[in-house]
Coordinates of C-alpha atoms in Angstrom, one line a residue:
X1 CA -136.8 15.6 165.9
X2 CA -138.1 18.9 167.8
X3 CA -137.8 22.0 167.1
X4 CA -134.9 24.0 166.7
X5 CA -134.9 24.9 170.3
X6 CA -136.8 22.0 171.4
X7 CA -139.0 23.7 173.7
X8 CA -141.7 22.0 174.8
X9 CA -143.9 23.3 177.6
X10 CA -147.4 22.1 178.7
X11 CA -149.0 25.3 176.7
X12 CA -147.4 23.4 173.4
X13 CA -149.7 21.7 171.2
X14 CA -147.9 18.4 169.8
X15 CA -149.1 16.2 167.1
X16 CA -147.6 12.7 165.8
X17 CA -146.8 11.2 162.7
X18 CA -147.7 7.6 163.2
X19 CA -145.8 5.1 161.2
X20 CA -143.8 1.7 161.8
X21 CA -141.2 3.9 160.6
X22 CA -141.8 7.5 161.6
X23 CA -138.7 8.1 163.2
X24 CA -137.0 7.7 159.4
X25 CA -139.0 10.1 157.6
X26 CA -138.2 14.3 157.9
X27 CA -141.8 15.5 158.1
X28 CA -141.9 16.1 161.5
X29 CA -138.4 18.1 161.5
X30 CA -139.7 19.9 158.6
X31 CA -142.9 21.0 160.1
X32 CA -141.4 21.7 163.8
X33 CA -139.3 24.6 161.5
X34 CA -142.7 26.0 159.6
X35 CA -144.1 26.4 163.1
X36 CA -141.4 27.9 164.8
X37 CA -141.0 30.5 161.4
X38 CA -144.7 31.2 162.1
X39 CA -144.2 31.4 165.7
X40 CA -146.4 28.6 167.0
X41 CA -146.3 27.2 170.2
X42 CA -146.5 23.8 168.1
X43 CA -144.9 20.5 167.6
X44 CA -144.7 17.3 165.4
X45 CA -142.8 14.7 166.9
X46 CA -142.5 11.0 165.3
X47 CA -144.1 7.9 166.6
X48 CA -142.9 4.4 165.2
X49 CA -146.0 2.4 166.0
X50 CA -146.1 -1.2 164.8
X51 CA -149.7 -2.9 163.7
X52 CA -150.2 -4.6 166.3
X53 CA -150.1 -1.2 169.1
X54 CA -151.9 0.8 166.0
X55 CA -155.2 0.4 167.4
X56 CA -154.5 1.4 171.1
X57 CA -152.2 4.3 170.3
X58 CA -154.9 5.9 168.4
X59 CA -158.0 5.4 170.5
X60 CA -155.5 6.5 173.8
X61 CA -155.0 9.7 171.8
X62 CA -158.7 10.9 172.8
X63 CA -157.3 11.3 176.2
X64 CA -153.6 12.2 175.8
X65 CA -152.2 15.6 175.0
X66 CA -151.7 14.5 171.2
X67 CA -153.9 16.8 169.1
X68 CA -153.4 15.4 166.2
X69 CA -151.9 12.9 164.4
X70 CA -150.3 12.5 160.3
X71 CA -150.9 8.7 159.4
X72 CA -148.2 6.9 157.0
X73 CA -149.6 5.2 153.7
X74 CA -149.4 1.8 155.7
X75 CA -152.2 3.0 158.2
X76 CA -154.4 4.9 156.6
X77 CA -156.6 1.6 156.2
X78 CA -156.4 0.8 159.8
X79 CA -157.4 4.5 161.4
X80 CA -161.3 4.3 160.1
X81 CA -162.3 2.5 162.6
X82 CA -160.8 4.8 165.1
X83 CA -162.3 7.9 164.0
X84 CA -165.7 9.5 165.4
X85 CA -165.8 11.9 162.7
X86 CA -165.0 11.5 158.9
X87 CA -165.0 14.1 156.1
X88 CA -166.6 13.8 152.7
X89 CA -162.9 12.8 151.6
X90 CA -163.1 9.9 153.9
X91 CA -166.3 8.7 153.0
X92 CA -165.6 8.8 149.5
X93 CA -162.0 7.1 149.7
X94 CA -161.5 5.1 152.4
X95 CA -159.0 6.3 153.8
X96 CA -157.6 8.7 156.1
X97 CA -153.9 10.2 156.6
X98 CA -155.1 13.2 159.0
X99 CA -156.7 13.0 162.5
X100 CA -157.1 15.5 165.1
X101 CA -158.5 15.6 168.3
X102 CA -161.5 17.6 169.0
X103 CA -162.3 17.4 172.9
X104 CA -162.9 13.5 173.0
X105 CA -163.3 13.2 169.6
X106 CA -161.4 11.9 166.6
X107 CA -162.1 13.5 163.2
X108 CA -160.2 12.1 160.1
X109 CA -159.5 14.0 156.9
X110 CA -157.4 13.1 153.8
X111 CA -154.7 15.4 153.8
X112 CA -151.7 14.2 151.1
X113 CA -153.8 14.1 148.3
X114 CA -155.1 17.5 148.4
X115 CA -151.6 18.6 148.7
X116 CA -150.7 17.1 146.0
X117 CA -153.6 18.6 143.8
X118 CA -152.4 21.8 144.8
X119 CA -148.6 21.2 143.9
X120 CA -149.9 20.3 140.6
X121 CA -151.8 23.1 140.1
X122 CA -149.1 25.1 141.1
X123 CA -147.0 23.5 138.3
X124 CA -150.1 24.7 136.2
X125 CA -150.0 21.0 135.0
X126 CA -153.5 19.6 133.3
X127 CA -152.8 16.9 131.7
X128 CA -152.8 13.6 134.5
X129 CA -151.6 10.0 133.8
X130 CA -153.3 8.3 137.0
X131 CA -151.8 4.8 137.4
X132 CA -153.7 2.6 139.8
X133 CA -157.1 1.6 141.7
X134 CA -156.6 2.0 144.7
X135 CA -158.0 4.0 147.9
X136 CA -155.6 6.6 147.3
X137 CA -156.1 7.2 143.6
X138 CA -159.6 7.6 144.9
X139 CA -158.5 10.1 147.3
X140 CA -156.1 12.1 144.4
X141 CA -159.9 12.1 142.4
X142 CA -161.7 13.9 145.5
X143 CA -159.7 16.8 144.7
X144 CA -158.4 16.7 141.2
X145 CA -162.2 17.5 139.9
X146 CA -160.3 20.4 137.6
X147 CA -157.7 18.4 135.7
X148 CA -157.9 16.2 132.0
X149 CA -157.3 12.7 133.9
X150 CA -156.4 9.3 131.8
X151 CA -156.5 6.1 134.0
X152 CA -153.9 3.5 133.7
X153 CA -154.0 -0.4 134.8
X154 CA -153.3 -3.7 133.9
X155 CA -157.0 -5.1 134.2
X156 CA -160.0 -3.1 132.5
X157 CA -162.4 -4.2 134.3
X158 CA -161.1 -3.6 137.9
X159 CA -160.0 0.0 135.8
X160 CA -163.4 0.1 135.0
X161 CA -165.3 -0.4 138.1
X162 CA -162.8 1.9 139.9
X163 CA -164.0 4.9 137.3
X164 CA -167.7 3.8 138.0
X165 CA -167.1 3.5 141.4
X166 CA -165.9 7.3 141.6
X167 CA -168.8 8.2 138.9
X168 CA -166.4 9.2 136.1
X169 CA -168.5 8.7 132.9
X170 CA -166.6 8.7 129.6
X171 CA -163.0 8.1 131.3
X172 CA -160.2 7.5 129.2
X173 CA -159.4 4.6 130.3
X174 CA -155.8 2.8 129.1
X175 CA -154.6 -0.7 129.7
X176 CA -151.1 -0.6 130.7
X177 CA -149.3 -4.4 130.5
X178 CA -145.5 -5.9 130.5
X179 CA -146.0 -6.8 126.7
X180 CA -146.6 -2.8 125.9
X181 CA -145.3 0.2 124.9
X182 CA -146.4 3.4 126.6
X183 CA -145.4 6.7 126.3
X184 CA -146.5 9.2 129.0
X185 CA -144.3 12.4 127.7
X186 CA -147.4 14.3 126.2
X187 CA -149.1 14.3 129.6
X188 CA -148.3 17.6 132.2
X189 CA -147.6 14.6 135.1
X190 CA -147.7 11.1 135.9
X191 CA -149.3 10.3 139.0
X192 CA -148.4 6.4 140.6
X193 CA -150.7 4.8 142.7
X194 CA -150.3 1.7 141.5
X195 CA -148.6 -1.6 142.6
X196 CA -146.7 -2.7 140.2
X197 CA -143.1 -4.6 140.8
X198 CA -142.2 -2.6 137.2
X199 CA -143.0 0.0 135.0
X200 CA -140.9 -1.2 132.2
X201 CA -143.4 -0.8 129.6
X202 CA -143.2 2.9 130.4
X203 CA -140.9 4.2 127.1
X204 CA -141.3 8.2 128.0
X205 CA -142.5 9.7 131.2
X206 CA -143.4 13.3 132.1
X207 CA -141.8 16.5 133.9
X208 CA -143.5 15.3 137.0
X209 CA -143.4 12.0 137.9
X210 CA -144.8 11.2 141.3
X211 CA -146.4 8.2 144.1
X212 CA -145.8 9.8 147.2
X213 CA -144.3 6.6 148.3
X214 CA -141.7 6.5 151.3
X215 CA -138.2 5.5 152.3
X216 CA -139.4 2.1 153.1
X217 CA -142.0 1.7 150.3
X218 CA -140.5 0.0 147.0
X219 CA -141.2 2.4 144.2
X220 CA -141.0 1.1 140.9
X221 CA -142.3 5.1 139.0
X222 CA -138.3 5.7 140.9
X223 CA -136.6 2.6 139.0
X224 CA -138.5 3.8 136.0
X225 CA -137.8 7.3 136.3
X226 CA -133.9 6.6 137.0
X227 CA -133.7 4.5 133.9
X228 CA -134.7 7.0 131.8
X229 CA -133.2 10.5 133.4
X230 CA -137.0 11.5 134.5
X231 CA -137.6 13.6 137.3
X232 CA -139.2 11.6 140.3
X233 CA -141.0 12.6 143.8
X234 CA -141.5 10.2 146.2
X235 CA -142.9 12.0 149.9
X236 CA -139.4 13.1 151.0
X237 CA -139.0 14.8 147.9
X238 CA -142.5 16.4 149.0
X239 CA -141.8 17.3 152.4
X240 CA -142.1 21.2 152.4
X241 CA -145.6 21.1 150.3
X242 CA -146.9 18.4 152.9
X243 CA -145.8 20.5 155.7
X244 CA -147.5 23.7 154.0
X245 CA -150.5 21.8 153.7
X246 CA -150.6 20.3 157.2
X247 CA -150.1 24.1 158.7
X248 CA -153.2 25.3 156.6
X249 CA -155.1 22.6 157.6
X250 CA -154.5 22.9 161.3
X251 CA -154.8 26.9 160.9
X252 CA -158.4 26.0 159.4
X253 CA -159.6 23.9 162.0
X254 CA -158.4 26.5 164.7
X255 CA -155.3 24.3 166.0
X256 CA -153.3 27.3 166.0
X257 CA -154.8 30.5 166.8
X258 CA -152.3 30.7 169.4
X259 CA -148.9 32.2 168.6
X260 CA -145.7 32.3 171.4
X261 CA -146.1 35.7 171.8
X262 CA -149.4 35.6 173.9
X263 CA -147.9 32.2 175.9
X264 CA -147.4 32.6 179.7
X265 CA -145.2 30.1 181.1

């Protein structure tokens, strides 16, 4: 999807959202209309890459006229060795789900996590349930230094070496098994990054229930959350907060300093 008017001319800066299935998510319609209410000569189009062209695609984007890039959850593994540049966020992680070009140079950033810190904030929520180990509940930790977190997993000690890992001393950590009963009601949200086929031993969830996952991405926090009436956000539930994230972060890095009113074509 373009723009509304799906103009694009060789003054227009275009990014990609890189995914095996790109073409089936609405963030890059959903941008294309933040730019075009803010007047920016800008646009996000979708590109379905599979594994296998992942590598190529990303090192060819040095010398195309992509600026930029979104990367979907599958990739965000694959684009380290890619980049030139990595922030603090990448280091720490390891991963990345933002690049952009700077002359012949790729820089990576984390992008969805901090966006999801900063809807949580803006729910005024506190209180996190964190469920799972992996490279993006690292990521969520980069930038949730100011909420109350309790970790949830099925195995302590990978729970444990996770919260060592990320130097969190004195975690409340919480064992979270089919045999169990859990009740996650008295937390402000419940934040999935886990793997787990099913979350049956979840009795009560929060107000905001959330794994960012997509359309294609089996979500069992959704299966959960639809068996007991909860509220649930998967990424195309969070489309207009990533797209307000993604404009700030390209206004910050200088991507857009150019609006159509100063364009000569």
């Amino acid at each position: 999807m373009m723009n509304d008017a799906n103009e694009i001319s060789h003054h227009t800066k275009l990014y990609g959202y890189i995914g095996e299935f790109a073409g089936q998510s609405s963030i890059s319609a959903t941008l294309n209309k933040l730019f075009k209410a803010k007047n920016k000569n800008a646009m996000m189009i979708p590109m379905n890459i599979r594994e296998d062209d992942f590598f190529f695609t990303l090192s060819n984007m040095k010398k195309s006229h992509v600026n930029g890039a979104l990367i979907s959850n599958e990739y965000v593994k694959n684009v380290l060795e890619t980049l030139d540049e990595r922030s603090e966020a990448v280091w720490f992680s390891g991963l990345c789900d933002v690049v952009i070009r700077e002359e012949n140079k790729l820089v990576g950033d984390v992008l969805f996590s901090r966006a999801l810190v900063k809807y949580l904030k803006d729910k005024g929520a506190k209180k996190i349930a964190l469920l799972g180990v992996d490279a993006r509940a690292k990521a969520f930790l980069f930038f949730a230094k100011e909420f109350e977190i309790s970790y949830y997993f099925d195995e302590i000690e990978e729970l444990m070496q996770f919260c060592n890992e990320a130097a969190k001393e004195n975690a409340d950590i919480n064992r979270l098994a089919d045999n169990m009963e859990v009740d996650l009601s008295l937390y402000d949200a419940v934040v999935d990054f886990s793997d787990f086929d099913s979350l049956a031993m979840i009795s009560k969830l929060s107000a905001v229930n959330i794994d960012m996952k997509q359309k294609k991405e089996f979500s069992a926090l959704k299966v959960r959350a639809n068996e007991l009436g909860a509220t649930y956000s998967g990424f195309e539930e969070m489309l207009d907060v990533i797209s307000s994230a993604t404009f700030e972060f390209l206004e910050d890095k200088k991507h857009l300093e150019h609006d159509k009113s100063d364009m000569k074509f």
